[in-house]
mmCIF file of C-alpha atoms in Angstrom:
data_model
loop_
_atom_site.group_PDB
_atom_site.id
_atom_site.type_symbol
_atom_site.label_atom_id
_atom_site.label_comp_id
_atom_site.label_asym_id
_atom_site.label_seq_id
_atom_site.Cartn_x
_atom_site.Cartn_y
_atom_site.Cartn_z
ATOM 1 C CA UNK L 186 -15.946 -18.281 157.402
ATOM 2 C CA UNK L 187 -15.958 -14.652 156.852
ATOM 3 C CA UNK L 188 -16.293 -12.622 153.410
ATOM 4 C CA UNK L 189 -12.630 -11.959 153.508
ATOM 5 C CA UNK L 190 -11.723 -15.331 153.304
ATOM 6 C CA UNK L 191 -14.570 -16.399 151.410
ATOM 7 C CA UNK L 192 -13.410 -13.915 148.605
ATOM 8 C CA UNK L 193 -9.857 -14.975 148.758
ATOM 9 C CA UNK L 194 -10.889 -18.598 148.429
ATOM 10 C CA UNK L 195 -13.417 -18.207 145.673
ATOM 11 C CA UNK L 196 -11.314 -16.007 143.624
ATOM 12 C CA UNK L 197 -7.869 -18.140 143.814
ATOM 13 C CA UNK L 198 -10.210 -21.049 142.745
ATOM 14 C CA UNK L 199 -11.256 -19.286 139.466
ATOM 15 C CA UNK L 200 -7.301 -18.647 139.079
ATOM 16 C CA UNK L 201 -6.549 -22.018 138.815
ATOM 17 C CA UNK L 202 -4.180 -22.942 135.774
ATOM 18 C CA UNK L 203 -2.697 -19.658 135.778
ATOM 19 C CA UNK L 204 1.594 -19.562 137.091
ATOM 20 C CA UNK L 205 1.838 -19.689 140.356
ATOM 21 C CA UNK L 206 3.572 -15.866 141.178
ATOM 22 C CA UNK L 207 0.658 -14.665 139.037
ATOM 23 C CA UNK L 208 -2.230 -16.210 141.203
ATOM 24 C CA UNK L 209 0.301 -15.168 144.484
ATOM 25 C CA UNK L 210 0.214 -11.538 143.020
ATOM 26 C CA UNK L 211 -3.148 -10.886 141.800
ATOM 27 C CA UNK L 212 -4.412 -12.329 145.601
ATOM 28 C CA UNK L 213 -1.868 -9.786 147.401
ATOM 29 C CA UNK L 214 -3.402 -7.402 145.483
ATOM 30 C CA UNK L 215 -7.136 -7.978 147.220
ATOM 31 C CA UNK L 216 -5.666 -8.869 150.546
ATOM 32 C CA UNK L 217 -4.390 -5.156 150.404
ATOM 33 C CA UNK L 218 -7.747 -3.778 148.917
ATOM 34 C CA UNK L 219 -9.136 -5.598 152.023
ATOM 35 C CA UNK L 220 -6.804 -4.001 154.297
ATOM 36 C CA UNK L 221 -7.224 -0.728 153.086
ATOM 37 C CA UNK L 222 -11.078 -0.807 153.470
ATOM 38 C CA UNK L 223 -10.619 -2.165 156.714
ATOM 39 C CA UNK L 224 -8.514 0.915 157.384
ATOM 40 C CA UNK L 225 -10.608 3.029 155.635
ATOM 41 C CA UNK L 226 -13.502 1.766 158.469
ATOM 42 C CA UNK L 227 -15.536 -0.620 156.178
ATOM 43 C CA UNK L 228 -16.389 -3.628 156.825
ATOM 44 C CA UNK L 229 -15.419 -6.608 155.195
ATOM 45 C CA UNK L 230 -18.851 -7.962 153.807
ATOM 46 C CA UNK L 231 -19.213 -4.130 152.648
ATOM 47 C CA UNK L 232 -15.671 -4.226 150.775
ATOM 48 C CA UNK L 233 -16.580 -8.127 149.518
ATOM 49 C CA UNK L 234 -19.883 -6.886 148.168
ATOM 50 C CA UNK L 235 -18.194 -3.348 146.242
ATOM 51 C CA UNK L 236 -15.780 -5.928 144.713
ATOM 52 C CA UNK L 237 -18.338 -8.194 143.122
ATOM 53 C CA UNK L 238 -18.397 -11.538 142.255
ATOM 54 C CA UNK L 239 -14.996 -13.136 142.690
ATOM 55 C CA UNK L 240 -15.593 -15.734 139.799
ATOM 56 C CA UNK L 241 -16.229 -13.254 137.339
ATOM 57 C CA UNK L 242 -13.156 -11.301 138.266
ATOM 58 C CA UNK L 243 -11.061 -14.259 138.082
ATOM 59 C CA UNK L 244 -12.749 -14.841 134.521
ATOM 60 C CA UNK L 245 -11.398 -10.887 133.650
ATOM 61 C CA UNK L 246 -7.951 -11.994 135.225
ATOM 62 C CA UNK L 247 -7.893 -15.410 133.111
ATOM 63 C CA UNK L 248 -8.632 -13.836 129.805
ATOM 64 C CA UNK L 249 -6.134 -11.002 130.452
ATOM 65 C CA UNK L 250 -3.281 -13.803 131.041
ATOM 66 C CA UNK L 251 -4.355 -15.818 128.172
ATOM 67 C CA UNK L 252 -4.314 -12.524 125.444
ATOM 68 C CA UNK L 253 -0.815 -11.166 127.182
ATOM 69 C CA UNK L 254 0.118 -14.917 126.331
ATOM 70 C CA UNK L 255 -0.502 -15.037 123.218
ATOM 71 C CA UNK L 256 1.283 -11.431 122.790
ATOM 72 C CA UNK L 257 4.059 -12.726 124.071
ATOM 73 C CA UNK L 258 4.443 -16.258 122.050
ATOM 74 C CA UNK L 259 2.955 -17.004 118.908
ATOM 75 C CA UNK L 260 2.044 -21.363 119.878
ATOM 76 C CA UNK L 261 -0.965 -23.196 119.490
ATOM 77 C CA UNK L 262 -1.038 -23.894 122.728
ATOM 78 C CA UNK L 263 -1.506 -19.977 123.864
ATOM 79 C CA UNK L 264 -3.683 -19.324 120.921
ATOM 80 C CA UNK L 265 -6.362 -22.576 122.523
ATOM 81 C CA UNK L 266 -6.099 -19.898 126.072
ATOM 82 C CA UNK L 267 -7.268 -16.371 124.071
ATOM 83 C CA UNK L 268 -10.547 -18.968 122.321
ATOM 84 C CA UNK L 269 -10.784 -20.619 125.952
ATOM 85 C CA UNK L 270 -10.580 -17.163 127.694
ATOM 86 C CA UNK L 271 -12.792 -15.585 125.646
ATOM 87 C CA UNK L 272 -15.211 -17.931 125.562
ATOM 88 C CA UNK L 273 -14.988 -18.082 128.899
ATOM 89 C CA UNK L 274 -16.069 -14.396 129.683
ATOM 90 C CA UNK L 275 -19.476 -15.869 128.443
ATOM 91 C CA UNK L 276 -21.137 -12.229 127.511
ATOM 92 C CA UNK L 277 -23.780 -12.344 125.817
ATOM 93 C CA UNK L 278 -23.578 -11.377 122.017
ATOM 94 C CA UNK L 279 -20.916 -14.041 122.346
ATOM 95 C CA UNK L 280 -23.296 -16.633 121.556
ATOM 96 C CA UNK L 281 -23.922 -14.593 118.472
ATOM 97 C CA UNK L 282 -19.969 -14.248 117.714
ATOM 98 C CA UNK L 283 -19.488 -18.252 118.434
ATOM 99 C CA UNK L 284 -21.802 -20.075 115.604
ATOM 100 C CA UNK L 285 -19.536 -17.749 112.968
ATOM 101 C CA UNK L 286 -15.806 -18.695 114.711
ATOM 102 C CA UNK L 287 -17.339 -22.230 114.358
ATOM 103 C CA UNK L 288 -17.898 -21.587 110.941
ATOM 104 C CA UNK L 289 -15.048 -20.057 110.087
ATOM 105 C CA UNK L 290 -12.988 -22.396 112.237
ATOM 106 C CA UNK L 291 -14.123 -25.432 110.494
ATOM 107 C CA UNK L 292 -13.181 -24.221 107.052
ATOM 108 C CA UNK L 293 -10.037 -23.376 108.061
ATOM 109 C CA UNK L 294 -9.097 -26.459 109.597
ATOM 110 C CA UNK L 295 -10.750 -28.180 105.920
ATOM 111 C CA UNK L 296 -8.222 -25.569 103.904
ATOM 112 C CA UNK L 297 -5.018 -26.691 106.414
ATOM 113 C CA UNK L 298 -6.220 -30.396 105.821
ATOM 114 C CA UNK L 299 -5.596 -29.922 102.167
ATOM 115 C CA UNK L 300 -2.864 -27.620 102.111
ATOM 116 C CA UNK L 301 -0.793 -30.314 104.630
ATOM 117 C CA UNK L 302 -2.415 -33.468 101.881
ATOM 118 C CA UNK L 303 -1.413 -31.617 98.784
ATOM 119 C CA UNK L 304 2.128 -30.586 100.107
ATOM 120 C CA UNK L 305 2.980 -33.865 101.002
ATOM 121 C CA UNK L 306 1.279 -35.607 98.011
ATOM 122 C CA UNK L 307 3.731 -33.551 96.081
ATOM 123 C CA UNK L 308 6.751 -34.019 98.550
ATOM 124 C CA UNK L 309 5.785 -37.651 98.089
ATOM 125 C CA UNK L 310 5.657 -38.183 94.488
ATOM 126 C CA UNK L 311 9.013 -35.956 93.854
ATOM 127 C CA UNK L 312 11.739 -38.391 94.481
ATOM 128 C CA UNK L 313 9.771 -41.388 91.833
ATOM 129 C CA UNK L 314 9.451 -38.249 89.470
ATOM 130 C CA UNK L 315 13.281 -37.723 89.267
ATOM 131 C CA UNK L 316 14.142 -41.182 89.886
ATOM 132 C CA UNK L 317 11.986 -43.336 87.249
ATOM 133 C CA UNK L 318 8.818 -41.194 85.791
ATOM 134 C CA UNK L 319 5.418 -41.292 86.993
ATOM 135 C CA UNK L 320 3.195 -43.674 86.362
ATOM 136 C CA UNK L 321 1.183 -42.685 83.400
ATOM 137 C CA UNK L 322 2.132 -39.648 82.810
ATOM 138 C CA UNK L 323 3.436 -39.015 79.388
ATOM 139 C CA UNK L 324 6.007 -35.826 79.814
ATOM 140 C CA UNK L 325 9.880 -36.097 80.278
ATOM 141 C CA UNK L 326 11.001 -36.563 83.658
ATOM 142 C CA UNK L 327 11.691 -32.684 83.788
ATOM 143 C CA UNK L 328 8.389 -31.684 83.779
ATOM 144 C CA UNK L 329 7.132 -34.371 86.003
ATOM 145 C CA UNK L 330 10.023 -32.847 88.760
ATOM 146 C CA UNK L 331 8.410 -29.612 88.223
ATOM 147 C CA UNK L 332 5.103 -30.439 88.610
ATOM 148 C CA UNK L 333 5.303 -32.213 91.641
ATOM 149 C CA UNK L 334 7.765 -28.828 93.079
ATOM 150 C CA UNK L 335 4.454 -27.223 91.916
ATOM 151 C CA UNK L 336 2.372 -29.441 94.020
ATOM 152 C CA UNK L 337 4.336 -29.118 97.197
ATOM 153 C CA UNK L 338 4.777 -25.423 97.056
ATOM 154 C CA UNK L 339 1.273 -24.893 95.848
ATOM 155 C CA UNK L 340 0.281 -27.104 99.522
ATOM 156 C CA UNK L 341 2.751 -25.336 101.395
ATOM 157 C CA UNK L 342 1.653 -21.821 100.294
ATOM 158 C CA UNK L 343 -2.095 -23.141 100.903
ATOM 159 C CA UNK L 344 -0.833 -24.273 104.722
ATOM 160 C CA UNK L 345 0.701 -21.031 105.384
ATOM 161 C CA UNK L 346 -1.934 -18.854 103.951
ATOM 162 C CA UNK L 347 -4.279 -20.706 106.550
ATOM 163 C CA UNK L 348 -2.062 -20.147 109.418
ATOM 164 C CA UNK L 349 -1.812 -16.801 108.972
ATOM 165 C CA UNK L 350 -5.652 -16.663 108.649
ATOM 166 C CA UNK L 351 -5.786 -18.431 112.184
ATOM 167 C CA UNK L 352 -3.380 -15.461 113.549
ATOM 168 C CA UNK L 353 -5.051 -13.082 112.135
ATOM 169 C CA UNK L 354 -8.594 -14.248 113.644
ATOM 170 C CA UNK L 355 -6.858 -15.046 116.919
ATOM 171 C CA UNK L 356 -5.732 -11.488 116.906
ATOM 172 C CA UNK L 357 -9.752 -10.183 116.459
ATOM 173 C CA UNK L 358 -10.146 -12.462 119.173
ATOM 174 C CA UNK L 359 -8.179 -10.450 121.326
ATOM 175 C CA UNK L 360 -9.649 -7.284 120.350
ATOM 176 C CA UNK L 361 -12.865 -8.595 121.180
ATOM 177 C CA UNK L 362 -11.702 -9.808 124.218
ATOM 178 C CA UNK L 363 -10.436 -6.991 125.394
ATOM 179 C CA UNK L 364 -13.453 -4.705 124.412
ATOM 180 C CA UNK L 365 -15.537 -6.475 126.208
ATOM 181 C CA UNK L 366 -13.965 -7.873 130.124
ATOM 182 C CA UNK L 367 -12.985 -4.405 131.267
ATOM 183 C CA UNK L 368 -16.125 -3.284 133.634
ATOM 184 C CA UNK L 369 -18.260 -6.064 133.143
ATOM 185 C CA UNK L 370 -18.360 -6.403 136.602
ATOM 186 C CA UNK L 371 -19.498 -2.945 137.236
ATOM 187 C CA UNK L 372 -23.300 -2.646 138.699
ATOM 188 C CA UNK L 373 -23.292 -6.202 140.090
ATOM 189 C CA UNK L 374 -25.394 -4.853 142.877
ATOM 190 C CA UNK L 375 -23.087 -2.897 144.538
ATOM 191 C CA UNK L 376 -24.641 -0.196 146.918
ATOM 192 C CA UNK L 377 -23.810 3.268 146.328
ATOM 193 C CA UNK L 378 -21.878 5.009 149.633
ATOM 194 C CA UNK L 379 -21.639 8.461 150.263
ATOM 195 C CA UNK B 176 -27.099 -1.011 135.318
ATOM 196 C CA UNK B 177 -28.279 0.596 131.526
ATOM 197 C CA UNK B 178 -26.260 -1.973 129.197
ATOM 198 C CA UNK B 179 -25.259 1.905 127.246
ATOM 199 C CA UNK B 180 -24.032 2.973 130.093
ATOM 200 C CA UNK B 181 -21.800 0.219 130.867
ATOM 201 C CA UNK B 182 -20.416 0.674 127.294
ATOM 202 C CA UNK B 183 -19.583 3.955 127.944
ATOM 203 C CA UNK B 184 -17.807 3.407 130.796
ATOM 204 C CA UNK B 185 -15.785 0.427 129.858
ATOM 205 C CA UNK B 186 -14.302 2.648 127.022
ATOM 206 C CA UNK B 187 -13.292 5.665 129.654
ATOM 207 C CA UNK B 188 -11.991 3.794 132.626
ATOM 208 C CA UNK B 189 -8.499 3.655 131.633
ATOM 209 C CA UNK B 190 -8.847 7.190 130.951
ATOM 210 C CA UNK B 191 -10.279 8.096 134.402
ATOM 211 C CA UNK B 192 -7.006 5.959 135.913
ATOM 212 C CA UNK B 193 -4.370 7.534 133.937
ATOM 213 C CA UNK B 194 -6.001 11.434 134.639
ATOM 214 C CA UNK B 195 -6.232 10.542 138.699
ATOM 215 C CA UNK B 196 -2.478 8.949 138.648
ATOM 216 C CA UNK B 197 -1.220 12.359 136.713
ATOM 217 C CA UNK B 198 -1.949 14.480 139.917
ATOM 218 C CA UNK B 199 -1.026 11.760 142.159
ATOM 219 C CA UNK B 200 0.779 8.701 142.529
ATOM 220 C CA UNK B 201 -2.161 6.403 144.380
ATOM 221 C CA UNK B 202 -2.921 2.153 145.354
ATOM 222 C CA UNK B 203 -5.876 -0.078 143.887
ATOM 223 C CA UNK B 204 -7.936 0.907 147.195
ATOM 224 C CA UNK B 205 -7.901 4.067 146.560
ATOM 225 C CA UNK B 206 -8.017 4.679 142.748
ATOM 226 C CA UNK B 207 -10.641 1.930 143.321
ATOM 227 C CA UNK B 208 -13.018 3.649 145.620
ATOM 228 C CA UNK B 209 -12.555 7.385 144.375
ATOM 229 C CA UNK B 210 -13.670 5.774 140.525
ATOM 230 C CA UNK B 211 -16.450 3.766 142.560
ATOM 231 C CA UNK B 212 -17.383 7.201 144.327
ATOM 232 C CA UNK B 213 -17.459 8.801 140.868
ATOM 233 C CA UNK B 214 -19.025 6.447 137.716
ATOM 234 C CA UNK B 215 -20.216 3.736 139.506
ATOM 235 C CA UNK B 216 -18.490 0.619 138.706
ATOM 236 C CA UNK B 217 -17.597 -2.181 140.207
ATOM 237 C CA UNK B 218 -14.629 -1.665 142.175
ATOM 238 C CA UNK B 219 -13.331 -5.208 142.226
ATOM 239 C CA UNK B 220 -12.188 -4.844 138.169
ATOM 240 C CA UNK B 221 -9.624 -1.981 138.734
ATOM 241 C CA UNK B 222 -7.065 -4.918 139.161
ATOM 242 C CA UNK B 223 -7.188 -6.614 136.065
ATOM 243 C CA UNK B 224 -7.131 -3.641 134.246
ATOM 244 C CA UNK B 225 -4.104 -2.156 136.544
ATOM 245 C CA UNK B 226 -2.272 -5.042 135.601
ATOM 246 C CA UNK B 227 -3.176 -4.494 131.797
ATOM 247 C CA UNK B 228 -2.123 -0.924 132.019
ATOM 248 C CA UNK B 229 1.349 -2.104 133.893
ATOM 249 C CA UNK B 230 2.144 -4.627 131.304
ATOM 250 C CA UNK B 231 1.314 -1.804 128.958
ATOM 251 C CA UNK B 232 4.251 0.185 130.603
ATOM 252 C CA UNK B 233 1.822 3.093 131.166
ATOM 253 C CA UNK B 234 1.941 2.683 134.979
ATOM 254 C CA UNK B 235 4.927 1.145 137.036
ATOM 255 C CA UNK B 236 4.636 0.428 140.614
ATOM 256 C CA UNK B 237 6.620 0.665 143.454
ATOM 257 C CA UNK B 238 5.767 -0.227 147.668
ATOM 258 C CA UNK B 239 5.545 1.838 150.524
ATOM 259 C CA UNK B 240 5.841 0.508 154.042
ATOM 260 C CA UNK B 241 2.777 1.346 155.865
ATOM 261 C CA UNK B 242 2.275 1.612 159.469
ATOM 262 C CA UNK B 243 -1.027 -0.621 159.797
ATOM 263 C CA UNK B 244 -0.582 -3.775 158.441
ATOM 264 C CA UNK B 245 1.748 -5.077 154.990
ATOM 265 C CA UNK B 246 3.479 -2.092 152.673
ATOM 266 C CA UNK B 247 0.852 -0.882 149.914
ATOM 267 C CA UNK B 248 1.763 -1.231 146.010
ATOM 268 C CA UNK B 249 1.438 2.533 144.468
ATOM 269 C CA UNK B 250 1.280 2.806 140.750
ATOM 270 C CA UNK B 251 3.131 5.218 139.037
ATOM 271 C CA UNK B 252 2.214 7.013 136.198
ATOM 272 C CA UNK B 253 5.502 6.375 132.759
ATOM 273 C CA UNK B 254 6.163 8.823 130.568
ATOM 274 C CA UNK B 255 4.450 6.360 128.529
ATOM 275 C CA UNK B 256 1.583 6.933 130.479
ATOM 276 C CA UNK B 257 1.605 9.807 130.369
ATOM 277 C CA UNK B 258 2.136 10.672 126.618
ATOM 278 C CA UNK B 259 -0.963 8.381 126.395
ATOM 279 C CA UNK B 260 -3.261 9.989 129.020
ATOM 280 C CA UNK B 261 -2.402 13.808 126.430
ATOM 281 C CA UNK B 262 -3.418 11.580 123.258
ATOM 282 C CA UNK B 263 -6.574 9.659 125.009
ATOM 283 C CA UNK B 264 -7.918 13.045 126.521
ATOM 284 C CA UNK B 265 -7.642 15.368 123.433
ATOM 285 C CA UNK B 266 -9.510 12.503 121.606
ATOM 286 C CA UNK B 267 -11.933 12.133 124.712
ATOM 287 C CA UNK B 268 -12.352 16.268 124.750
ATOM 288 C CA UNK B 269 -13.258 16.382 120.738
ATOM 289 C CA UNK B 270 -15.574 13.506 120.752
ATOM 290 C CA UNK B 271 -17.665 14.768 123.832
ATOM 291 C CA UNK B 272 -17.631 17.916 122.282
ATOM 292 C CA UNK B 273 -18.919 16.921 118.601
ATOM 293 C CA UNK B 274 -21.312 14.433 120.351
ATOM 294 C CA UNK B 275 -22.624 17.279 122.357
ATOM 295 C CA UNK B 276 -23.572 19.736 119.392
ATOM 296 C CA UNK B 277 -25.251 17.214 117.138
ATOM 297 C CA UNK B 278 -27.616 16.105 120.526
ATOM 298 C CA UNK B 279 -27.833 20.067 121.108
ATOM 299 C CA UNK B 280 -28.058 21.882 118.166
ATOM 300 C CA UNK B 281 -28.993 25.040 120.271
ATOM 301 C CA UNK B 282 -25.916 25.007 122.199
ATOM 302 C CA UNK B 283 -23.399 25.567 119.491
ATOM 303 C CA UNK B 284 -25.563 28.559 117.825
ATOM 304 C CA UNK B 285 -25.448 29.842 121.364
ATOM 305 C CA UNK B 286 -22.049 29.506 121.583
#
């Protein structure tokens, strides 16, 4: 097999997961680069070898699909592809970064645990507040209506406070992201021409 | 490669595109291999970040049939782009500039 296809291969392998058109278009894009070296009078192993390691560049490709994602819709399910892409650019100080987004991650999902508990605790409790009283507690039912409205909102604003947290660090994500996939690749061995 | 050094160059790369595209419109291969030529890097990640800079809307693209083989993708510099590349190199221009005179204090008394 030669280094042509041997790039082509390895690199739509590390695509995998990623929309179809995208994986179609990013490999057009290297078939060209190929052709234009070949044009250009370089050999293909010389042209493999300038481009680097095709799983790393499919890593840089990944992440970039998984931030735009997230840019473009606010879900759970693109927010899990910026930590996966990230993560998955493996640098180095990343181990450093990782033990803290554990960290903070954990809490997080501790403070939505309560804030979704307390919320519907209260949502729970409201209707036997208005309807009878509750159970040993001594005020008129008005009060008992407002305290469990307390409860609820004081959940809800406790569930939302942590999801905007989570946005907010998925956001740094990104930035860190970003700062840190664009010329990894560069000296990966590649010899100098002139 | 100096770890510094790749720093560096990560920050300027977009830079470096958006200066070469303002005298010409150009394809990966080529803005690939004259950047190569120039800082050293690896030419394979000029894609990713092409495709950054096109979602961006600083760069559109548009193909030309070629005579050897499939028509090439050329990249196009907006008037987003460009607006950008004025803001990115007067910042460039005044931080190489204040960097210089604090690592040569000689130079600016010279000056």
């Amino acid at each position: 097999m030669n280094e042509r296809d041997s790039f082509l291969r390895r690199l739509r392998s590390g695509l995998r997961g990623l929309p179809r058109s995208t994986v179609d278009d990013i490999i057009a894009d290297y078939e060209g680069h190929f052709d234009a070296g070949r044009t250009a009078g370089r050999s293909e192993a010389d042209v493999a070898t300038a481009l680097g390691d095709p799983a790393r560049v499919a890593r840089e490709l990944r992440a970039e699909a998984g931030l735009r994602r997230w840019e473009d819709e606010r879900s759970l399910a693109a927010a899990l592809g910026v930590i996966v892409g990230v993560i998955g650019l493996a640098t180095l100080d990343l181990f450093v970064v990782l033990p803290v987004l554990v960290g903070v991650a954990s809490s997080l999902l501790a403070f939505l645990l309560v804030g979704i508990v307390t919320a519907l605790g209260g949502g729970l409790i409201l209707p036997f507040a208005l309807i009878t009283n509750l159970p040993g507690f001594t005020g008129d039912r008005l009060q008992a209506g407002l305290l469990s409205l307390g409860v609820l909102s004081g959940g809800a604003a406790l569930t939302a406070a942590c999801i905007l947290f989570t946005i907010g660090l998925v956001n740094l994500l990104v930035r860190y992201g970003r700062a840190h996939y664009r010329l990894i690749a560069a000296g990966t061995g590649a010899p100098v021409r002139d | 490669m100096d770890s510094n050094l790749v720093q560096f160059k990560k920050g300027v790369l977009e830079l470096c595109v958006l200066a070469l595209l303002a005298r010409s419109d150009s394809y990966g291969y080529d803005i690939a291999s004259r950047l190569s030529a120039a800082i050293d890097m690896g030419e394979g990640t000029i894609y990713p970040l092409m495709r950054r800079m096109q979602k961006d809307g600083l760069v559109s693209t548009y193909l030309v049939e070629s005579s050897s083989g499939p028509p090439r993708k050329y990249y196009r510099l907006t008037a987003g782009g460009r607006n950008n590349l004025t803001a990115q190199k007067a910042a460039w221009t005044d931080f190489t500039r204040a960097v210089a005179a604090i690592l040569d204090p000689d130079l600016e008394k010279t000056s």
